[in-house]
Amino acid sequence: MAVVFKKQKSDSLAKTDISRKGSIDEPIVDLVHDINKSDEYFTTSSCSGRIYVYEERNEEEKKKKGCTWLYTTHGMCNSAQVIEGLNSSKGNAFLKFEPFILHVQCRTLDVAQLLHMVAVAAGFRNSGITVGKRGKTMVAVRSTHCLEVPLTHNGQLLVDHKYIEHLVVLANDKMKENLQRLQGFYEKLKNEITNKQSHHSGTNNTGLNLPRKLTVAKTQAVLPDTISKISSENSLQNTSMQSNSLTDDVDDIDELSLELFNSDVATNYDSCF
């Protein structure tokens, strides 16, 4: 089993990042890299959280191209940027916030339960464990504090600019909460690993070798900077997903898969990838 997991991990991490952005989001670079250093885990997709404006056009275009992104950021946004994105809308546009999400394949159910426990304790209460019929064990770290509001119909703005300003405030508040939960996830994960080490004579029982650089001080330095940053990019930024999608990784999961969820709500993060 260990040999199979090692081969799966090696193959997964060797693949090219095929996401639109093509790289890991800055607030979670250390987290993703350090999880992938572990003998027990490897990540298959990730997003630090994002605020974006996307557009759905007619059914024929949706089938061919999916939705169109008019604006996106993994930090804070402002109303001017949202309105600028809406100016090019010719269909039905929406403002949407999506929180942090992380998919991790685990070597055993025991280490999956550890990661799941840390995620739930950090506020990611929609996290879950899925075990496939061939024993593939996945953890999804996620929450449900999303936001999605229609803003245009057939290219026509449905609301005034004052309402858009109000929505931007709400979206930024959710992003701040998201980044605070991320900080808590870092801290709780590091504390749990430290506790495991102290109970096993200094040996890391999970194999998650978090370096000293991933400390509370580090996360407090990175995350507040992200919170306060107002993105000036007008070009599309995109969700960071590593090379293989969760769908590809769990295509062998049957209807009798073990589902350990704290909520019946499951957010679809693949709709616009």
Tab-separated table of N, CA and C in Angstrom, residues 107-246:
chain	number	residue	atom	x	y	z
A	107	ARG	N	-2.243	8.767	3.007
A	107	ARG	CA	-1.737	7.392	2.916
A	107	ARG	C	-2.625	6.422	3.684
A	108	THR	N	-3.139	6.865	4.849
A	108	THR	CA	-3.994	6.005	5.666
A	108	THR	C	-5.200	6.786	6.179
A	109	LEU	N	-6.190	6.068	6.652
A	109	LEU	CA	-7.366	6.711	7.228
A	109	LEU	C	-7.017	7.440	8.521
A	110	ASP	N	-6.063	6.914	9.278
A	110	ASP	CA	-5.671	7.549	10.540
A	110	ASP	C	-5.141	8.963	10.324
A	111	VAL	N	-4.237	9.120	9.350
A	111	VAL	CA	-3.685	10.457	9.117
A	111	VAL	C	-4.726	11.363	8.458
A	112	ALA	N	-5.663	10.777	7.719
A	112	ALA	CA	-6.763	11.560	7.152
A	112	ALA	C	-7.649	12.113	8.268
A	113	GLN	N	-7.908	11.300	9.281
A	113	GLN	CA	-8.736	11.744	10.398
A	113	GLN	C	-8.059	12.869	11.171
A	114	LEU	N	-6.748	12.817	11.283
A	114	LEU	CA	-6.007	13.891	11.941
A	114	LEU	C	-6.182	15.203	11.190
A	115	LEU	N	-5.983	15.164	9.878
A	115	LEU	CA	-6.117	16.372	9.070
A	115	LEU	C	-7.548	16.902	9.105
A	116	HIS	N	-8.508	16.002	9.050
A	116	HIS	CA	-9.916	16.389	9.120
A	116	HIS	C	-10.237	17.064	10.455
A	117	MET	N	-9.718	16.518	11.538
A	117	MET	CA	-9.954	17.084	12.858
A	117	MET	C	-9.412	18.511	12.951
A	118	VAL	N	-8.210	18.718	12.429
A	118	VAL	CA	-7.599	20.046	12.455
A	118	VAL	C	-8.421	21.031	11.626
A	119	ALA	N	-8.881	20.598	10.462
A	119	ALA	CA	-9.665	21.465	9.589
A	119	ALA	C	-10.969	21.906	10.247
A	120	VAL	N	-11.693	20.963	10.837
A	120	VAL	CA	-12.966	21.280	11.491
A	120	VAL	C	-12.737	22.219	12.667
A	121	ALA	N	-11.692	21.959	13.451
A	121	ALA	CA	-11.384	22.808	14.604
A	121	ALA	C	-11.031	24.232	14.183
A	122	ALA	N	-10.499	24.388	12.977
A	122	ALA	CA	-10.132	25.711	12.478
A	122	ALA	C	-11.310	26.458	11.861
A	123	GLY	N	-12.480	25.824	11.806
A	123	GLY	CA	-13.669	26.480	11.275
A	123	GLY	C	-14.104	26.002	9.911
A	124	PHE	N	-13.372	25.058	9.326
A	124	PHE	CA	-13.746	24.519	8.012
A	124	PHE	C	-14.663	23.316	8.236
A	125	ARG	N	-15.895	23.620	8.613
A	125	ARG	CA	-16.816	22.612	9.124
A	125	ARG	C	-17.481	21.780	8.035
A	126	ASN	N	-17.277	22.137	6.804
A	126	ASN	CA	-17.804	21.328	5.711
A	126	ASN	C	-16.736	20.378	5.147
A	127	SER	N	-15.657	20.237	5.896
A	127	SER	CA	-14.589	19.329	5.481
A	127	SER	C	-15.062	17.880	5.594
A	128	GLY	N	-14.429	17.012	4.836
A	128	GLY	CA	-14.859	15.609	4.863
A	128	GLY	C	-13.782	14.659	4.402
A	129	ILE	N	-14.008	13.390	4.689
A	129	ILE	CA	-13.124	12.306	4.267
A	129	ILE	C	-13.904	11.386	3.339
A	130	THR	N	-13.294	11.007	2.236
A	130	THR	CA	-13.904	10.058	1.312
A	130	THR	C	-12.930	8.914	1.068
A	131	VAL	N	-13.407	7.694	1.240
A	131	VAL	CA	-12.586	6.509	1.006
A	131	VAL	C	-13.151	5.761	-0.197
A	132	GLY	N	-12.317	5.567	-1.214
A	132	GLY	CA	-12.745	4.881	-2.426
A	132	GLY	C	-12.711	3.370	-2.273
A	133	LYS	N	-13.295	2.677	-3.220
A	133	LYS	CA	-13.393	1.218	-3.150
A	133	LYS	C	-12.026	0.551	-3.256
A	134	ARG	N	-11.027	1.263	-3.796
A	134	ARG	CA	-9.670	0.715	-3.868
A	134	ARG	C	-8.798	1.216	-2.724
A	135	GLY	N	-9.423	1.898	-1.772
A	135	GLY	CA	-8.686	2.347	-0.597
A	135	GLY	C	-8.110	3.739	-0.695
A	136	LYS	N	-8.361	4.439	-1.798
A	136	LYS	CA	-7.842	5.795	-1.934
A	136	LYS	C	-8.583	6.712	-0.958
A	137	THR	N	-7.836	7.409	-0.115
A	137	THR	CA	-8.416	8.226	0.946
A	137	THR	C	-8.147	9.702	0.681
A	138	MET	N	-9.224	10.481	0.572
A	138	MET	CA	-9.126	11.900	0.274
A	138	MET	C	-9.730	12.723	1.406
A	139	VAL	N	-9.099	13.849	1.701
A	139	VAL	CA	-9.658	14.835	2.621
A	139	VAL	C	-9.910	16.118	1.840
A	140	ALA	N	-11.125	16.654	1.991
A	140	ALA	CA	-11.460	17.957	1.421
A	140	ALA	C	-11.599	18.936	2.576
A	141	VAL	N	-10.762	19.962	2.584
A	141	VAL	CA	-10.829	21.021	3.597
A	141	VAL	C	-11.623	22.166	2.983
A	142	ARG	N	-12.790	22.495	3.573
A	142	ARG	CA	-13.658	23.493	2.952
A	142	ARG	C	-14.665	24.021	3.964
A	143	SER	N	-15.270	25.136	3.607
A	143	SER	CA	-16.318	25.727	4.437
A	143	SER	C	-17.444	26.214	3.535
A	144	THR	N	-18.456	26.804	4.134
A	144	THR	CA	-19.656	27.155	3.362
A	144	THR	C	-19.965	28.646	3.347
A	145	HIS	N	-19.059	29.495	3.838
A	145	HIS	CA	-19.401	30.927	3.889
A	145	HIS	C	-19.121	31.590	2.526
A	146	CYS	N	-19.998	31.297	1.588
A	146	CYS	CA	-19.889	31.794	0.219
A	146	CYS	C	-20.815	32.993	-0.010
A	147	LEU	N	-20.688	33.586	-1.174
A	147	LEU	CA	-21.553	34.698	-1.589
A	147	LEU	C	-21.663	34.668	-3.105
A	148	GLU	N	-22.878	34.796	-3.616
A	148	GLU	CA	-23.087	34.847	-5.064
A	148	GLU	C	-24.318	35.694	-5.348
A	149	VAL	N	-24.141	36.759	-6.149
A	149	VAL	CA	-25.225	37.708	-6.406
A	149	VAL	C	-25.251	38.061	-7.891
A	150	PRO	N	-26.404	37.984	-8.557
A	150	PRO	CA	-26.501	38.414	-9.957
A	150	PRO	C	-26.424	39.935	-10.065
A	151	LEU	N	-25.698	40.414	-11.090
A	151	LEU	CA	-25.528	41.862	-11.259
A	151	LEU	C	-25.984	42.375	-12.617
A	152	THR	N	-25.915	41.533	-13.649
A	152	THR	CA	-26.406	41.952	-14.969
A	152	THR	C	-27.278	40.858	-15.570
A	153	HIS	N	-28.146	41.267	-16.489
A	153	HIS	CA	-28.955	40.320	-17.262
A	153	HIS	C	-28.928	40.761	-18.710
A	154	ASN	N	-28.448	39.882	-19.566
A	154	ASN	CA	-28.276	40.217	-20.989
A	154	ASN	C	-27.455	41.489	-21.167
A	155	GLY	N	-26.458	41.658	-20.309
A	155	GLY	CA	-25.565	42.801	-20.416
A	155	GLY	C	-26.055	44.065	-19.748
A	156	GLN	N	-27.265	44.057	-19.222
A	156	GLN	CA	-27.839	45.237	-18.582
A	156	GLN	C	-27.651	45.162	-17.069
A	157	LEU	N	-27.109	46.229	-16.483
A	157	LEU	CA	-26.876	46.283	-15.046
A	157	LEU	C	-28.208	46.283	-14.303
A	158	LEU	N	-28.332	45.400	-13.313
A	158	LEU	CA	-29.580	45.254	-12.565
A	158	LEU	C	-29.630	46.118	-11.311
A	159	VAL	N	-28.477	46.594	-10.856
A	159	VAL	CA	-28.405	47.342	-9.598
A	159	VAL	C	-27.598	48.615	-9.812
A	160	ASP	N	-27.681	49.533	-8.834
A	160	ASP	CA	-26.882	50.757	-8.953
A	160	ASP	C	-25.504	50.546	-8.327
A	161	HIS	N	-24.640	51.546	-8.514
A	161	HIS	CA	-23.271	51.425	-8.050
A	161	HIS	C	-23.189	51.366	-6.525
A	162	LYS	N	-24.111	52.013	-5.854
A	162	LYS	CA	-24.107	51.998	-4.389
A	162	LYS	C	-24.309	50.575	-3.871
A	163	TYR	N	-25.181	49.830	-4.519
A	163	TYR	CA	-25.409	48.449	-4.101
A	163	TYR	C	-24.172	47.589	-4.362
A	164	ILE	N	-23.495	47.853	-5.477
A	164	ILE	CA	-22.262	47.123	-5.767
A	164	ILE	C	-21.217	47.400	-4.695
A	165	GLU	N	-21.128	48.652	-4.258
A	165	GLU	CA	-20.197	49.004	-3.184
A	165	GLU	C	-20.517	48.221	-1.917
A	166	HIS	N	-21.816	48.069	-1.625
A	166	HIS	CA	-22.243	47.313	-0.451
A	166	HIS	C	-21.839	45.841	-0.585
A	167	LEU	N	-22.021	45.265	-1.762
A	167	LEU	CA	-21.649	43.867	-1.984
A	167	LEU	C	-20.142	43.661	-1.843
A	168	VAL	N	-19.368	44.619	-2.300
A	168	VAL	CA	-17.915	44.521	-2.200
A	168	VAL	C	-17.482	44.499	-0.737
A	169	VAL	N	-18.131	45.310	0.086
A	169	VAL	CA	-17.835	45.301	1.524
A	169	VAL	C	-18.123	43.918	2.109
A	170	LEU	N	-19.269	43.344	1.751
A	170	LEU	CA	-19.625	42.014	2.244
A	170	LEU	C	-18.613	40.962	1.783
A	171	ALA	N	-18.237	41.029	0.506
A	171	ALA	CA	-17.286	40.060	-0.037
A	171	ALA	C	-15.925	40.180	0.644
A	172	ASN	N	-15.469	41.413	0.873
A	172	ASN	CA	-14.189	41.608	1.539
A	172	ASN	C	-14.225	41.135	2.992
A	173	ASP	N	-15.358	41.324	3.654
A	173	ASP	CA	-15.503	40.818	5.025
A	173	ASP	C	-15.376	39.298	5.046
A	174	LYS	N	-15.971	38.654	4.064
A	174	LYS	CA	-15.870	37.193	3.992
A	174	LYS	C	-14.445	36.752	3.672
A	175	MET	N	-13.761	37.516	2.845
A	175	MET	CA	-12.370	37.191	2.544
A	175	MET	C	-11.506	37.330	3.791
A	176	LYS	N	-11.741	38.383	4.583
A	176	LYS	CA	-10.989	38.551	5.828
A	176	LYS	C	-11.221	37.372	6.764
A	177	GLU	N	-12.484	36.965	6.901
A	177	GLU	CA	-12.805	35.819	7.746
A	177	GLU	C	-12.125	34.562	7.218
A	178	ASN	N	-12.123	34.410	5.922
A	178	ASN	CA	-11.489	33.257	5.282
A	178	ASN	C	-9.996	33.202	5.610
A	179	LEU	N	-9.314	34.342	5.493
A	179	LEU	CA	-7.881	34.380	5.748
A	179	LEU	C	-7.568	34.173	7.227
A	180	GLN	N	-8.472	34.636	8.091
A	180	GLN	CA	-8.299	34.390	9.522
A	180	GLN	C	-8.434	32.900	9.833
A	181	ARG	N	-9.380	32.241	9.176
A	181	ARG	CA	-9.521	30.789	9.360
A	181	ARG	C	-8.288	30.060	8.834
A	182	LEU	N	-7.751	30.552	7.730
A	182	LEU	CA	-6.524	29.975	7.196
A	182	LEU	C	-5.398	30.065	8.226
A	183	GLN	N	-5.281	31.221	8.856
A	183	GLN	CA	-4.257	31.408	9.876
A	183	GLN	C	-4.470	30.405	11.012
A	184	GLY	N	-5.719	30.243	11.426
A	184	GLY	CA	-6.025	29.272	12.473
A	184	GLY	C	-5.692	27.851	12.049
A	185	PHE	N	-5.917	27.538	10.785
A	185	PHE	CA	-5.602	26.208	10.265
A	185	PHE	C	-4.101	25.947	10.350
A	186	TYR	N	-3.289	26.953	9.959
A	186	TYR	CA	-1.836	26.837	10.081
A	186	TYR	C	-1.445	26.536	11.532
A	187	GLU	N	-1.980	27.341	12.440
A	187	GLU	CA	-1.602	27.230	13.842
A	187	GLU	C	-2.005	25.869	14.426
A	188	LYS	N	-3.249	25.469	14.174
A	188	LYS	CA	-3.745	24.212	14.737
A	188	LYS	C	-3.020	23.013	14.143
A	189	LEU	N	-2.702	23.087	12.859
A	189	LEU	CA	-1.969	21.990	12.232
A	189	LEU	C	-0.580	21.861	12.838
A	190	LYS	N	0.097	22.980	13.004
A	190	LYS	CA	1.438	22.958	13.584
A	190	LYS	C	1.398	22.463	15.033
A	191	ASN	N	0.412	22.928	15.805
A	191	ASN	CA	0.289	22.489	17.195
A	191	ASN	C	0.011	20.995	17.293
A	192	GLU	N	-0.842	20.490	16.409
A	192	GLU	CA	-1.169	19.066	16.440
A	192	GLU	C	0.057	18.215	16.127
A	193	ILE	N	0.818	18.661	15.139
A	193	ILE	CA	2.029	17.925	14.784
A	193	ILE	C	3.040	17.976	15.924
A	194	THR	N	3.157	19.132	16.577
A	194	THR	CA	4.065	19.261	17.712
A	194	THR	C	3.661	18.312	18.828
A	195	ASN	N	2.359	18.228	19.099
A	195	ASN	CA	1.862	17.314	20.128
A	195	ASN	C	2.169	15.866	19.779
A	196	LYS	N	2.002	15.510	18.509
A	196	LYS	CA	2.293	14.144	18.075
A	196	LYS	C	3.773	13.820	18.272
A	197	GLN	N	4.610	14.811	17.963
A	197	GLN	CA	6.042	14.593	18.114
A	197	GLN	C	6.416	14.367	19.576
A	198	SER	N	5.805	15.156	20.473
A	198	SER	CA	6.140	15.045	21.891
A	198	SER	C	5.673	13.726	22.488
A	199	HIS	N	4.633	13.119	21.900
A	199	HIS	CA	4.120	11.853	22.403
A	199	HIS	C	4.814	10.647	21.777
A	200	HIS	N	5.676	10.909	20.814
A	200	HIS	CA	6.363	9.797	20.149
A	200	HIS	C	7.865	10.035	20.125
A	201	SER	N	8.386	10.502	21.231
A	201	SER	CA	9.834	10.666	21.419
A	201	SER	C	10.483	11.489	20.325
A	202	GLY	N	9.806	12.553	19.966
A	202	GLY	CA	10.359	13.454	18.965
A	202	GLY	C	10.143	13.019	17.551
A	203	THR	N	9.481	11.874	17.339
A	203	THR	CA	9.226	11.402	15.976
A	203	THR	C	7.913	11.949	15.473
A	204	ASN	N	7.910	12.450	14.270
A	204	ASN	CA	6.701	12.980	13.671
A	204	ASN	C	5.826	11.820	13.226
A	205	ASN	N	4.785	11.497	13.975
A	205	ASN	CA	3.940	10.336	13.705
A	205	ASN	C	3.192	10.450	12.394
A	206	THR	N	2.923	11.662	11.970
A	206	THR	CA	2.161	11.838	10.734
A	206	THR	C	3.058	11.971	9.520
A	207	GLY	N	4.333	12.226	9.750
A	207	GLY	CA	5.233	12.443	8.628
A	207	GLY	C	5.135	13.830	8.067
A	208	LEU	N	4.369	14.712	8.692
A	208	LEU	CA	4.214	16.071	8.188
A	208	LEU	C	5.304	16.928	8.793
A	209	ASN	N	6.343	17.189	8.021
A	209	ASN	CA	7.520	17.884	8.532
A	209	ASN	C	7.404	19.375	8.278
A	210	LEU	N	6.601	20.039	9.081
A	210	LEU	CA	6.450	21.474	8.919
A	210	LEU	C	7.700	22.175	9.422
A	211	PRO	N	8.343	22.984	8.586
A	211	PRO	CA	9.579	23.648	8.999
A	211	PRO	C	9.293	24.802	9.945
A	212	ARG	N	10.357	25.323	10.538
A	212	ARG	CA	10.199	26.419	11.480
A	212	ARG	C	9.648	27.679	10.823
A	213	LYS	N	9.852	27.828	9.539
A	213	LYS	CA	9.367	29.041	8.874
A	213	LYS	C	7.853	29.127	8.885
A	214	LEU	N	7.158	27.990	9.013
A	214	LEU	CA	5.705	28.012	9.056
A	214	LEU	C	5.264	28.163	10.507
A	215	THR	N	5.428	29.340	11.051
A	215	THR	CA	5.094	29.629	12.435
A	215	THR	C	3.966	30.624	12.493
A	216	VAL	N	3.449	30.848	13.697
A	216	VAL	CA	2.393	31.836	13.870
A	216	VAL	C	2.869	33.203	13.414
A	217	ALA	N	4.131	33.526	13.752
A	217	ALA	CA	4.663	34.826	13.345
A	217	ALA	C	4.658	34.971	11.838
A	218	LYS	N	5.005	33.859	11.153
A	218	LYS	CA	5.037	33.901	9.688
A	218	LYS	C	3.652	34.128	9.113
A	219	THR	N	2.683	33.373	9.609
A	219	THR	CA	1.346	33.506	9.065
A	219	THR	C	0.748	34.848	9.406
A	220	GLN	N	1.066	35.388	10.573
A	220	GLN	CA	0.560	36.708	10.928
A	220	GLN	C	1.160	37.776	10.038
A	221	ALA	N	2.375	37.502	9.527
A	221	ALA	CA	3.010	38.468	8.638
A	221	ALA	C	2.427	38.388	7.236
A	222	VAL	N	2.136	37.168	6.777
A	222	VAL	CA	1.653	36.983	5.407
A	222	VAL	C	0.185	37.324	5.257
A	223	LEU	N	-0.651	36.784	6.141
A	223	LEU	CA	-2.089	36.901	5.949
A	223	LEU	C	-2.624	38.315	6.112
A	224	PRO	N	-2.226	39.071	7.166
A	224	PRO	CA	-2.739	40.441	7.248
A	224	PRO	C	-2.333	41.278	6.059
A	225	ASP	N	-1.123	40.995	5.507
A	225	ASP	CA	-0.701	41.728	4.319
A	225	ASP	C	-1.627	41.421	3.157
A	226	THR	N	-2.055	40.167	3.064
A	226	THR	CA	-3.006	39.784	2.023
A	226	THR	C	-4.353	40.441	2.251
A	227	ILE	N	-4.764	40.511	3.541
A	227	ILE	CA	-6.048	41.116	3.874
A	227	ILE	C	-6.083	42.580	3.454
A	228	SER	N	-4.964	43.297	3.708
A	228	SER	CA	-4.953	44.730	3.465
A	228	SER	C	-4.655	45.098	2.022
A	229	LYS	N	-4.259	44.115	1.234
A	229	LYS	CA	-3.850	44.374	-0.143
A	229	LYS	C	-5.055	44.571	-1.047
A	230	ILE	N	-5.110	45.669	-1.732
A	230	ILE	CA	-6.156	45.911	-2.734
A	230	ILE	C	-5.555	45.621	-4.097
A	231	SER	N	-6.076	44.610	-4.743
A	231	SER	CA	-5.511	44.172	-6.014
A	231	SER	C	-5.687	45.235	-7.077
A	232	SER	N	-4.595	45.509	-7.806
A	232	SER	CA	-4.654	46.491	-8.886
A	232	SER	C	-4.633	45.827	-10.250
A	233	GLU	N	-4.738	44.523	-10.246
A	233	GLU	CA	-4.656	43.808	-11.516
A	233	GLU	C	-5.993	43.813	-12.221
A	234	ASN	N	-6.003	44.212	-13.477
A	234	ASN	CA	-7.226	44.191	-14.270
A	234	ASN	C	-7.305	42.941	-15.122
A	235	SER	N	-6.158	42.295	-15.297
A	235	SER	CA	-6.171	41.036	-16.032
A	235	SER	C	-6.671	39.938	-15.136
A	236	LEU	N	-7.153	38.880	-15.749
A	236	LEU	CA	-7.721	37.787	-14.975
A	236	LEU	C	-6.621	37.031	-14.272
A	237	GLN	N	-6.847	36.848	-12.946
A	237	GLN	CA	-6.065	35.906	-12.183
A	237	GLN	C	-6.938	34.688	-12.024
A	238	ASN	N	-6.350	33.585	-11.717
A	238	ASN	CA	-7.163	32.378	-11.722
A	238	ASN	C	-6.872	31.487	-10.543
A	239	THR	N	-7.858	30.672	-10.216
A	239	THR	CA	-7.746	29.746	-9.096
A	239	THR	C	-6.581	28.810	-9.315
A	240	SER	N	-5.790	28.616	-8.257
A	240	SER	CA	-4.669	27.685	-8.339
A	240	SER	C	-5.158	26.283	-8.073
A	241	MET	N	-5.055	25.474	-9.111
A	241	MET	CA	-5.335	24.046	-8.930
A	241	MET	C	-4.131	23.286	-9.430
A	242	GLN	N	-3.667	22.331	-8.661
A	242	GLN	CA	-2.551	21.533	-9.104
A	242	GLN	C	-2.994	20.601	-10.213
A	243	SER	N	-2.036	19.969	-10.825
A	243	SER	CA	-2.226	19.368	-12.129
A	243	SER	C	-3.417	18.452	-12.251
A	244	ASN	N	-3.667	17.643	-11.266
A	244	ASN	CA	-4.774	16.706	-11.410
A	244	ASN	C	-5.930	17.123	-10.529
A	245	SER	N	-7.125	17.114	-11.103
A	245	SER	CA	-8.313	17.563	-10.383
A	245	SER	C	-8.799	16.498	-9.433
A	246	LEU	N	-9.633	16.920	-8.467
A	246	LEU	CA	-10.211	15.975	-7.516
A	246	LEU	C	-11.048	14.942	-8.249
